Coordinates of C-alpha atoms and ligand atoms in Angstrom, one line a residue:
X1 CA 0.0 0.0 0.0
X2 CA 1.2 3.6 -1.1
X3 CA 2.3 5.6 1.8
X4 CA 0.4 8.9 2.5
X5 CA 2.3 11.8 1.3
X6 CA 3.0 14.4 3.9
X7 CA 2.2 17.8 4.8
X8 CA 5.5 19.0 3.4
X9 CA 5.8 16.4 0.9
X10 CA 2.0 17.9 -1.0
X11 CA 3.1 21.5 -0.3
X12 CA 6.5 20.5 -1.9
X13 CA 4.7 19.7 -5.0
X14 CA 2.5 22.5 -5.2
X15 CA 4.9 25.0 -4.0
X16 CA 8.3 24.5 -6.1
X17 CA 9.8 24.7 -9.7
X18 CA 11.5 21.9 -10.8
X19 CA 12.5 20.3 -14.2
X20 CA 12.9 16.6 -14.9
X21 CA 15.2 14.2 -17.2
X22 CA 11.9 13.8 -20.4
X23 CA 12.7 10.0 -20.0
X24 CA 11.2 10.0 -16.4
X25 CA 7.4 11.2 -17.4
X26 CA 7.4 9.1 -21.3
X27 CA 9.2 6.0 -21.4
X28 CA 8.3 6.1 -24.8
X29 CA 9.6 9.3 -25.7
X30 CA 12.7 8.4 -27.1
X31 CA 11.1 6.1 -29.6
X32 CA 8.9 8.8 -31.4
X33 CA 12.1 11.2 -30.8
X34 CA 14.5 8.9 -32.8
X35 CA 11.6 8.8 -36.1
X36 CA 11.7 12.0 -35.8
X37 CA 15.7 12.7 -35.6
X38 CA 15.7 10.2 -39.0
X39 CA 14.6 13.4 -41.1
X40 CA 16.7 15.7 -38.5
X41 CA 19.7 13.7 -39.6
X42 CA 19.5 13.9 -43.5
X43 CA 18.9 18.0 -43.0
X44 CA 22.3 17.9 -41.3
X45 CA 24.1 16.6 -44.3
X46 CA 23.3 19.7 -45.6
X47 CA 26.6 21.5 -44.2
X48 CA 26.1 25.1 -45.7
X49 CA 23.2 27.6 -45.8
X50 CA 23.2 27.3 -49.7
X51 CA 23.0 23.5 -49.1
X52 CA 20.2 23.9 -46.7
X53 CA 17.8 26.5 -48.4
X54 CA 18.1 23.9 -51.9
X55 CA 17.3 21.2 -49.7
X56 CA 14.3 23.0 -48.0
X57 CA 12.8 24.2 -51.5
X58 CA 12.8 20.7 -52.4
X59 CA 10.9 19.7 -49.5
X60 CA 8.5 22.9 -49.2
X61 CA 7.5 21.9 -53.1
X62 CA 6.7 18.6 -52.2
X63 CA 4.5 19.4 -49.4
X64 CA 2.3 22.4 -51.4
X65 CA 4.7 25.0 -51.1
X66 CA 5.2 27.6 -54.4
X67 CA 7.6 30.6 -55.0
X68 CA 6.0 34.1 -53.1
X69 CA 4.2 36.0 -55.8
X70 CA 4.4 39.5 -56.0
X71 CA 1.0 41.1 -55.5
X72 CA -0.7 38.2 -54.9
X73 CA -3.7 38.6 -52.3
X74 CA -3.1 34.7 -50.2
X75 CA -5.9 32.9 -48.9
X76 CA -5.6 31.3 -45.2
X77 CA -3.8 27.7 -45.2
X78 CA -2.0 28.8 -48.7
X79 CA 1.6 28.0 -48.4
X80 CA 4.7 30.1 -50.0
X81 CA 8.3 30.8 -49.9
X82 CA 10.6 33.7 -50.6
X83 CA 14.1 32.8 -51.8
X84 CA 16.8 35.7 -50.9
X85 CA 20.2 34.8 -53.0
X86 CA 20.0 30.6 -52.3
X87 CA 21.2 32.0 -48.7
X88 CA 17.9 32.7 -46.9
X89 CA 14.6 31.4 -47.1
X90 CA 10.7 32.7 -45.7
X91 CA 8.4 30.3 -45.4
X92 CA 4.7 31.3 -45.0
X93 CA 1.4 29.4 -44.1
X94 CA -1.5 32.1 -44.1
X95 CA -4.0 31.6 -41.1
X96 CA -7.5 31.9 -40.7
X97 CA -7.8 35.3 -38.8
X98 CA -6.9 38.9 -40.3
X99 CA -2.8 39.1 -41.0
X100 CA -3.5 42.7 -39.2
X101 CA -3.8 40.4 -36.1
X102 CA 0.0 39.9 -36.1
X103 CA 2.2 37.2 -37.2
X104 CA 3.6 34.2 -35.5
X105 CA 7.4 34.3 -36.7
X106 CA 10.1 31.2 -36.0
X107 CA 13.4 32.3 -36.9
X108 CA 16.9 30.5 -36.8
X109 CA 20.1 30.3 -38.5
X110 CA 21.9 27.5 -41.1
X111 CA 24.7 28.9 -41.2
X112 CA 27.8 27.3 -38.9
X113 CA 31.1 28.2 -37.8
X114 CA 33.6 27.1 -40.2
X115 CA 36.8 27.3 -42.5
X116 CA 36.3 29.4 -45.5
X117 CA 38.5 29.8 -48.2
X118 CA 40.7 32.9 -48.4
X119 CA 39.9 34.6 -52.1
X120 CA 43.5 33.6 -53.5
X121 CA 44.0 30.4 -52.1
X122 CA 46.0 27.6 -53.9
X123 CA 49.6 27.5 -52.9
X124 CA 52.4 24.8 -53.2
X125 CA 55.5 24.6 -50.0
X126 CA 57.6 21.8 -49.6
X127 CA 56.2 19.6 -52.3
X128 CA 52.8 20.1 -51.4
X129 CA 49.4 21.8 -52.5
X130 CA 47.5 23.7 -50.1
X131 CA 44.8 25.7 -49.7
X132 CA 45.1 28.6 -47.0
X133 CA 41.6 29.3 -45.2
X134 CA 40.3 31.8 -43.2
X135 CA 38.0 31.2 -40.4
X136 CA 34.1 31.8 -40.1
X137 CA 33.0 31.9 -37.0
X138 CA 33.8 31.5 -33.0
X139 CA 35.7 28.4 -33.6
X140 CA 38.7 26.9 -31.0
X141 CA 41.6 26.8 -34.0
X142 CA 42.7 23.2 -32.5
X143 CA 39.9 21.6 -33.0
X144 CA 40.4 21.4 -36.6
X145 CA 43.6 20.1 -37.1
X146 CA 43.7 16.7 -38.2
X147 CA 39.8 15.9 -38.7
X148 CA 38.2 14.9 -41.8
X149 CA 37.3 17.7 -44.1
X150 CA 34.9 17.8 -46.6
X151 CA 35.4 20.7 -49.2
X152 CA 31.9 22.6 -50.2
X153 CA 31.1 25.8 -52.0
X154 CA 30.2 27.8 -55.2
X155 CA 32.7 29.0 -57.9
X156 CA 31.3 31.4 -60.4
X157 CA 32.9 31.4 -63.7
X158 CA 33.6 34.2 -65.9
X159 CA 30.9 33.7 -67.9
X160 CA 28.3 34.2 -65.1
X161 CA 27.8 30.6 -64.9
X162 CA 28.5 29.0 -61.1
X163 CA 29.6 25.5 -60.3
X164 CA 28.7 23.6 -57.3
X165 CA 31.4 21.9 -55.4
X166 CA 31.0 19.2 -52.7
X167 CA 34.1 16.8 -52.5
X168 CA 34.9 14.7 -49.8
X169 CA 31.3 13.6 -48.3
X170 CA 30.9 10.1 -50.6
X171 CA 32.4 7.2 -49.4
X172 CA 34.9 7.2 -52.5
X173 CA 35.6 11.1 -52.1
X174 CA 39.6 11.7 -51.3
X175 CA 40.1 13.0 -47.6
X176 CA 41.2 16.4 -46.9
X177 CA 42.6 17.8 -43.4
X178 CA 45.0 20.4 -41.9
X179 CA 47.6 18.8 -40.5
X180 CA 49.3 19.1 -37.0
X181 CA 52.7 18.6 -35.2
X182 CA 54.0 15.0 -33.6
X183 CA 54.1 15.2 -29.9
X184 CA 57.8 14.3 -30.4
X185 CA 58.6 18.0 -31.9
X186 CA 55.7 19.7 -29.8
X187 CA 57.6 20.8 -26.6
X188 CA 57.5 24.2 -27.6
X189 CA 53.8 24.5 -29.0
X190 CA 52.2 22.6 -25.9
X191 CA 53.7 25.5 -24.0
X192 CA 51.4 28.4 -26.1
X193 CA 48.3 29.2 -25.2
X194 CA 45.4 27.5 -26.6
X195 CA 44.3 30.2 -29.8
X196 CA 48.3 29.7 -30.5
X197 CA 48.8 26.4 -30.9
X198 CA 47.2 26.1 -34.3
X199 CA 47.1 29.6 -35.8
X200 CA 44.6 31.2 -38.4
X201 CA 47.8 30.8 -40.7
X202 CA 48.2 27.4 -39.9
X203 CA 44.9 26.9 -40.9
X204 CA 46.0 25.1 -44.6
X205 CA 44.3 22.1 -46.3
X206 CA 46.4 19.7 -47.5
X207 CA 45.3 18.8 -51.2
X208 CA 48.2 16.5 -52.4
X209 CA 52.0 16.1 -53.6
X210 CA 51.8 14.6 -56.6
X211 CA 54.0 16.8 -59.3
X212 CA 52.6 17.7 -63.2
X213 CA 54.9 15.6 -65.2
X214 CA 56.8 18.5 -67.0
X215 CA 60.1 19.3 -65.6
X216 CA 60.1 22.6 -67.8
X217 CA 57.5 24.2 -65.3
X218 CA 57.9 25.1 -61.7
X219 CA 55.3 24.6 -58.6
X220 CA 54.6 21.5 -60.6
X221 CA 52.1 20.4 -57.6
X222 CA 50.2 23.1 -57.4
X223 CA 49.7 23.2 -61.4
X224 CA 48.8 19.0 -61.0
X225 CA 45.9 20.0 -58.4
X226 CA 44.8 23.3 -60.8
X227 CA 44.8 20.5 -63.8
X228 CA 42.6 17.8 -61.6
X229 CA 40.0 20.9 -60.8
X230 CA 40.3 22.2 -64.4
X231 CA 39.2 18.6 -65.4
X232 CA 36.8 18.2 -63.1
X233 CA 34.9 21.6 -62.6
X234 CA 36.2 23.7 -66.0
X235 CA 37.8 26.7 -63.5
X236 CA 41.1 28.4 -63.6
X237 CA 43.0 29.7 -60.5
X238 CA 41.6 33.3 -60.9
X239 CA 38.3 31.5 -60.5
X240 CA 38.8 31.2 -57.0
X241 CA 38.7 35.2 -57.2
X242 CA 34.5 34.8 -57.2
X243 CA 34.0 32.2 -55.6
X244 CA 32.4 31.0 -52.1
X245 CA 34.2 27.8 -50.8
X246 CA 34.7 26.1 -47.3
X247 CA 35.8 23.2 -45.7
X248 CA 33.6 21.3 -42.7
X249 CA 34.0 18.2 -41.0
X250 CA 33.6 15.5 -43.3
X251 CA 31.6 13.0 -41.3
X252 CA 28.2 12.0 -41.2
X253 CA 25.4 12.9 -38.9
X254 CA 25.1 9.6 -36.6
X255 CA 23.3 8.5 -33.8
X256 CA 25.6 9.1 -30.7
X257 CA 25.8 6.8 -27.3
X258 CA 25.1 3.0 -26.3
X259 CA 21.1 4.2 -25.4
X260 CA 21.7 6.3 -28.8
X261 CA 19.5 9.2 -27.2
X262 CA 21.8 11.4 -28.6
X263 CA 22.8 12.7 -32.3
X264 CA 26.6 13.7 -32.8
X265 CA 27.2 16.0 -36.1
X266 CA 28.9 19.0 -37.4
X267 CA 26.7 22.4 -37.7
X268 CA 23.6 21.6 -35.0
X269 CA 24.1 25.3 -34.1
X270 CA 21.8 25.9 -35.5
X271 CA 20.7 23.4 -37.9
X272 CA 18.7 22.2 -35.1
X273 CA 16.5 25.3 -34.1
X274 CA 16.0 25.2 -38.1
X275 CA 14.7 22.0 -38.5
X276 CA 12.6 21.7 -35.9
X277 CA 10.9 24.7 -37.1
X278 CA 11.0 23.8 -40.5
X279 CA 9.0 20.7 -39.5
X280 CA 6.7 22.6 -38.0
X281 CA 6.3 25.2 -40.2
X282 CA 5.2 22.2 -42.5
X283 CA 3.0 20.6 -40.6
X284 CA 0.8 24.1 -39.3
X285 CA -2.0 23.3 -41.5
X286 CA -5.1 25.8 -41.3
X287 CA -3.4 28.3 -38.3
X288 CA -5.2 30.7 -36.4
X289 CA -2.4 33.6 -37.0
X290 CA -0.4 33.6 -40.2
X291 CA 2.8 31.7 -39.9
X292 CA 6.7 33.1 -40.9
X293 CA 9.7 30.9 -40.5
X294 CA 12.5 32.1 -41.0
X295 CA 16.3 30.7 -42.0
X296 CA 18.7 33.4 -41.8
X297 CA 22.5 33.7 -42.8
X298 CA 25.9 35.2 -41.6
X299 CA 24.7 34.9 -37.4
X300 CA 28.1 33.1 -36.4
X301 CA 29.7 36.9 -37.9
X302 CA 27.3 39.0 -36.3
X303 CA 24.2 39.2 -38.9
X304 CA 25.9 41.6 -41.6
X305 CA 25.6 41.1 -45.2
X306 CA 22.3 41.2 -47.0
X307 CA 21.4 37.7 -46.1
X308 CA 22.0 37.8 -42.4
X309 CA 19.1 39.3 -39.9
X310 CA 20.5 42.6 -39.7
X311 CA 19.6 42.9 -43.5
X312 CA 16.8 44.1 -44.3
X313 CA 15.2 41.5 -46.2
X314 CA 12.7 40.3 -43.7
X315 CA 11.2 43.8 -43.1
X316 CA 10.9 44.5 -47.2
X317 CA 9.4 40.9 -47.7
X318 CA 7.2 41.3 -45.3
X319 CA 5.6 44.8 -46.7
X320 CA 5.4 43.4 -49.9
X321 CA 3.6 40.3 -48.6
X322 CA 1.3 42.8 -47.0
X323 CA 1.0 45.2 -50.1
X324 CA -2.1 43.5 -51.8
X325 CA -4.1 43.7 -48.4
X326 CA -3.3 47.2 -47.7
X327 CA -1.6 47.0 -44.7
X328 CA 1.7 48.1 -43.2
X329 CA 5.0 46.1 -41.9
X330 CA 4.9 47.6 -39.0
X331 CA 1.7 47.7 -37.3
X332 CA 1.4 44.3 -38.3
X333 CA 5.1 43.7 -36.8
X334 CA 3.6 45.5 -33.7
X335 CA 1.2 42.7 -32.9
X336 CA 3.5 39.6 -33.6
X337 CA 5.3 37.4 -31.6
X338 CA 8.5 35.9 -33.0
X339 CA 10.5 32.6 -31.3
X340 CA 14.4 33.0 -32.1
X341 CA 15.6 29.3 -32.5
X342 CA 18.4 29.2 -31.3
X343 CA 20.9 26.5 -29.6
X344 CA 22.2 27.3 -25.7
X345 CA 25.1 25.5 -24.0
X346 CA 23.8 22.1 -21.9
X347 CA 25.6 21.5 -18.5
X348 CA 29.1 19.5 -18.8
X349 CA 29.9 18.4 -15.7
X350 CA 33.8 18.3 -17.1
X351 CA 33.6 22.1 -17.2
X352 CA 30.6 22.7 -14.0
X353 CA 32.5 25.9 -12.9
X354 CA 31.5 28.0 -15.7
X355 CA 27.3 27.1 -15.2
X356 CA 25.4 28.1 -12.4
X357 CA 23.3 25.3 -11.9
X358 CA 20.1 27.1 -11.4
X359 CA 20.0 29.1 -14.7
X360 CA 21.6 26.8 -17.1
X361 CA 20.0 24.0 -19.1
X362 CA 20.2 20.7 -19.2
X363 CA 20.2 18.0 -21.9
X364 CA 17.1 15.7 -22.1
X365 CA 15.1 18.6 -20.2
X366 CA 13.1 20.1 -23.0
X367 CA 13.8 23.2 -25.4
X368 CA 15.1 26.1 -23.4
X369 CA 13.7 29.7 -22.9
X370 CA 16.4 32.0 -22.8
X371 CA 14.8 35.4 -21.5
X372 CA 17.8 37.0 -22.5
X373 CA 21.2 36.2 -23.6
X374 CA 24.8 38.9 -24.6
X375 CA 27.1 38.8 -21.6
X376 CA 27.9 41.4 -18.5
X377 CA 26.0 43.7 -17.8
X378 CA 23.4 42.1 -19.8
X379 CA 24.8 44.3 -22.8
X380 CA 23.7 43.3 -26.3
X381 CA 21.0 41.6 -25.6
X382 CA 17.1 41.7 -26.6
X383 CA 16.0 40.7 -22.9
X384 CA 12.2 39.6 -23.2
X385 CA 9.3 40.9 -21.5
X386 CA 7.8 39.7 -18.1
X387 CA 4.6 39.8 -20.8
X388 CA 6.5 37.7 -23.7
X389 CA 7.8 35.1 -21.0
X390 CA 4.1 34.6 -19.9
X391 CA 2.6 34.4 -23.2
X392 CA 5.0 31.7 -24.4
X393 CA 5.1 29.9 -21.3
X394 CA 1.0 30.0 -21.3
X395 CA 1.2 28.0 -24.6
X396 CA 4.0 25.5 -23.5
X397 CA 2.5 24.5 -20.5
X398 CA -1.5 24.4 -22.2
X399 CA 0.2 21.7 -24.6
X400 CA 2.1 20.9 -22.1
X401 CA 5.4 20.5 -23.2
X402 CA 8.6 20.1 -20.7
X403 CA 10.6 23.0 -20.9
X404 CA 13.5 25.0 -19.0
X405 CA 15.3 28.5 -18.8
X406 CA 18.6 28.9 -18.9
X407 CA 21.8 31.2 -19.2
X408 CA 24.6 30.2 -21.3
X409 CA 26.9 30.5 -18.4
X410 CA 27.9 32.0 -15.1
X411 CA 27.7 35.8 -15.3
X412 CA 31.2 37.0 -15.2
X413 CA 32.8 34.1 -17.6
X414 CA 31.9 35.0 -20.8
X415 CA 28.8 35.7 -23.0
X416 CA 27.1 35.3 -26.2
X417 CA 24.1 36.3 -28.7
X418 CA 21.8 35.3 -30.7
X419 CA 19.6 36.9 -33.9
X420 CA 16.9 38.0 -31.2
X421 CA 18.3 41.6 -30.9
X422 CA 18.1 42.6 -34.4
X423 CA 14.3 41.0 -34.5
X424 CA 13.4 43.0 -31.7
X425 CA 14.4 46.3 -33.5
X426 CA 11.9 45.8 -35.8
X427 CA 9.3 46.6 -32.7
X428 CA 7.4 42.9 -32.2
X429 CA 8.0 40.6 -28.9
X430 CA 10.8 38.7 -29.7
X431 CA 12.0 35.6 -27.1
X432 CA 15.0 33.0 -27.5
X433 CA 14.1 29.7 -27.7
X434 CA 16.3 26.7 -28.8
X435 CA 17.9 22.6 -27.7
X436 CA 20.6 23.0 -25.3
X437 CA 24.2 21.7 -27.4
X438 CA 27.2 19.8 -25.7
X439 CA 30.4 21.1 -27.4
X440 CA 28.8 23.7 -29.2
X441 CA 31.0 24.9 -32.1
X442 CA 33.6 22.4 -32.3
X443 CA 33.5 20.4 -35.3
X444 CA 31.4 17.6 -33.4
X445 CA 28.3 18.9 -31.3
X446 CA 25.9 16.8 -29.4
X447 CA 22.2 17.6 -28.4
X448 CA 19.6 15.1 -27.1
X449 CA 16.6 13.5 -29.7
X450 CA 14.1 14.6 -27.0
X451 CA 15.0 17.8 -27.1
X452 CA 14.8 18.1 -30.8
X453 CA 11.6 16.6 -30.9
X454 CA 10.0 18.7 -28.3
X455 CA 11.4 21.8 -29.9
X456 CA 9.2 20.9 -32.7
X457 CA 6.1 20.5 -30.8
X458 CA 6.8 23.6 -28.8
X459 CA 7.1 25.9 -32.2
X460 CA 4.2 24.2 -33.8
X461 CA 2.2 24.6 -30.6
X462 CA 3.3 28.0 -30.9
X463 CA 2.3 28.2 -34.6
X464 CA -1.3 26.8 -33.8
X465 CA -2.2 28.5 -30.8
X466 CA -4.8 31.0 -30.8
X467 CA -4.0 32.5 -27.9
X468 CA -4.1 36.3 -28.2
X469 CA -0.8 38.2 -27.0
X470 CA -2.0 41.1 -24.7
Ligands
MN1 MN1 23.4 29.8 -33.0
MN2 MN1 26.8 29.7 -32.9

């Protein structure tokens, strides 16, 4: 027979905030989470924004989406995109009430920290081909030194034409890497300080050794690798001069640990946030308010350039969205609420000192609600209403959906952003919402299947919720 709960044990209940592991209230959970993380894994092999918004378009036409039409008066539950420069991507569903109610925005990133390719980069030392990168990104420089690289990008030609490139993902793809030093000769570099012991111009992709057999030329190596791409791809060395290339890890998204409850891949900052609003963006059939998710560009180097959030491009798209129906961006902007996906750092007990424990989150705890985010003084940061917290913490907990708050870190250790600020400035309730990420920015990042999966159902609870903001 149950034992009576006590006095304190009933007011403990009623009284306190707690959050739980998702595995103690659904045994089930990770079963529906894993089907789910099956289509989270193939978005991930999609390692560049350009990579992601093809892949998305391909998707959104199969499930009823076509290209935004200028002019066009939409009827609720059509379904349309807007592609800015293969870089960015809007995706609409229009609901059943007035648009002049307000929209229901879901905004994150697909673009990843990174090595890109410096504008003139082919070079030959020693016998050898390289080519010399340049960062994108907060990234630690060690951590990508001898890893599998996988070499991505667009080169446009001369002619105006572009060519894709993606070598090194197939099984029977070469491998690429940046090398490193033996222990044996690294007395001297273990003694630097951790951004020194690779350097940005250290940073050099080994591409072969093999020389051009004509003893008449010199950097015979180089002009061997410039053959192979000429072959392959039709470009000439100044047709790296236009062109947008990188190198990311080369492996697969895989399932990760013995209870495989966890997915280990390159770029889940923020490919995560994306795809579980992506999914739900799909699914919103028939929503009370009209529906606007978002993928932006260029956040990992602070949202400048015409793609990233600090771009206009939202803003115009959304007035000439509005155009046909006589209304104007910003009083609609005025009554809308937008989620900005993004990732925040779980809890590693190898590194506890830089969380404190009662603001962070925690993997397998739900999507977390970051009220704000920027570092010190709370600078640089959107910080969301007492109002906005309420409203979205209304609809999480009507469909009820397990969710947490949470800081990146401890306040005097460091600090970090996210797109919400330059949302906000457009004058609409803006609030960070994302899957908390072990490692986040090295070249292999680690989040929990549960917490992808409920970030889905808490933006398309979000999406179909009627709730009025006040
Ligand atoms: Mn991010
Ligand atoms: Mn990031």
């Amino acid at each position: 027979m149950a034992e009576e709960e006590t006095k304190g044990q009933l007011l403990e209940k009623e009284l306190l905030y707690k959050t739980k592991n998702l595995g103690e209230s659904d045994g089930s959970l990770l079963e529906k989470a894993s089907d789910f993380c099956e289509g989270y894994k193939e978005f991930l092999c999609n390692k560049t924004e350009r990579e992601v918004v093809d892949y998305s378009i391909g998707l959104l036409e199969k499930n009823g989406y076509s290209e935004f039409e200028m002019g066009k008066k939409y009827s609720p539950g059509d379904k349309f995109y807007y592609n800015n420069r293969g870089k960015a991507l809007i995706m609409v569903t229009v609901g059943k009430r007035p648009i002049a109610d307000g929209l229901r925005l879901g905004v994150s990133h697909t673009d990843s920290p990174r090595l890109d390719f410096k504008p003139n980069p082919l070079f030959e030392d020693t016998d050898m081909a390289y080519f010399k990168t340049h960062y994108y990104g907060g990234i630690k420089k060690y951590q990508w030194a001898t890893i599998p690289l996988s070499l991505h990008g667009v080169i446009v030609l001369n002619d105006g034409s572009s060519v894709k490139v993606c070598i090194g993902e197939d099984e029977g793809d070469p491998l690429f890497c940046i090398t490193d030093l033996l222990p044996h000769l690294a007395q001297n570099q273990m003694k630097k300080p951790a951004p020194e012991i690779i350097e940005g111009e250290q940073l050099n992709i080994l591409l072969g050794c093999w020389p051009y057999q004509d003893e008449k030329v010199s950097g015979r190596v180089k002009l061997n690798i410039l053959s192979i791409l000429n072959e392959k791809y039709g470009i000439k060395e100044s047709d790296f001069l236009s062109a947008e290339l990188c190198a990311v890890p080369a492996y697969k998204p895989r399932d990760f640990g013995l209870d495989r409850s966890l997915i280990g891949a390159y770029g889940q900052d923020d490919s995560v946030c994306a795809y579980a609003s992506f999914m739900a963006e799909i699914e919103a059939k028939d929503p009370e308010f009209t529906t606007m998710t978002v993928f932006c560009d260029k956040e990992e180097t602070g949202s400048d350039g015409n793609t990233g959030m600090r771009s206009l491009f939202l803003k115009d798209f959304i007035e000439d969205f509005l155009m046909p129906y006589g209304l104007s961006a910003r009083h609609v902007l005025m009554k809308s609420v937008c989620l900005s996906c993004d990732v925040n750092a779980a809890v590693d007990p190898a590194f506890g000192e830089v969380f404190e424990r009662n603001n962070c989150s925690y993997l397998n705890r739900g999507p977390v609600v970051s009220k704000y985010t920027g570092s010190r003084g709370k600078y640089s940061t959107n910080d969301a209403s007492a109002e906005t917290m309420g409203f979205l913490r209304s609809i999480l907990d009507e469909a009820e959906i397990p969710w947490q708050v949470g800081e990146l870190g401890k306040v005097d250790i460091g600090g970090g952003g996210t797109i919400a600020a330059e949302i906000s400035i457009h004058n609409l309730d803006t609030v960070d919402m994302g899957v908390p990420v072990l490692s986040m920015h090295a070249p292999l990042e680690i989040v929990s299947k549960c917490d992808v999966y409920m970030l889905y159902k808490a933006v398309y609870a979000f999406y179909m919720s009627n709730k009025e903001k006040k």
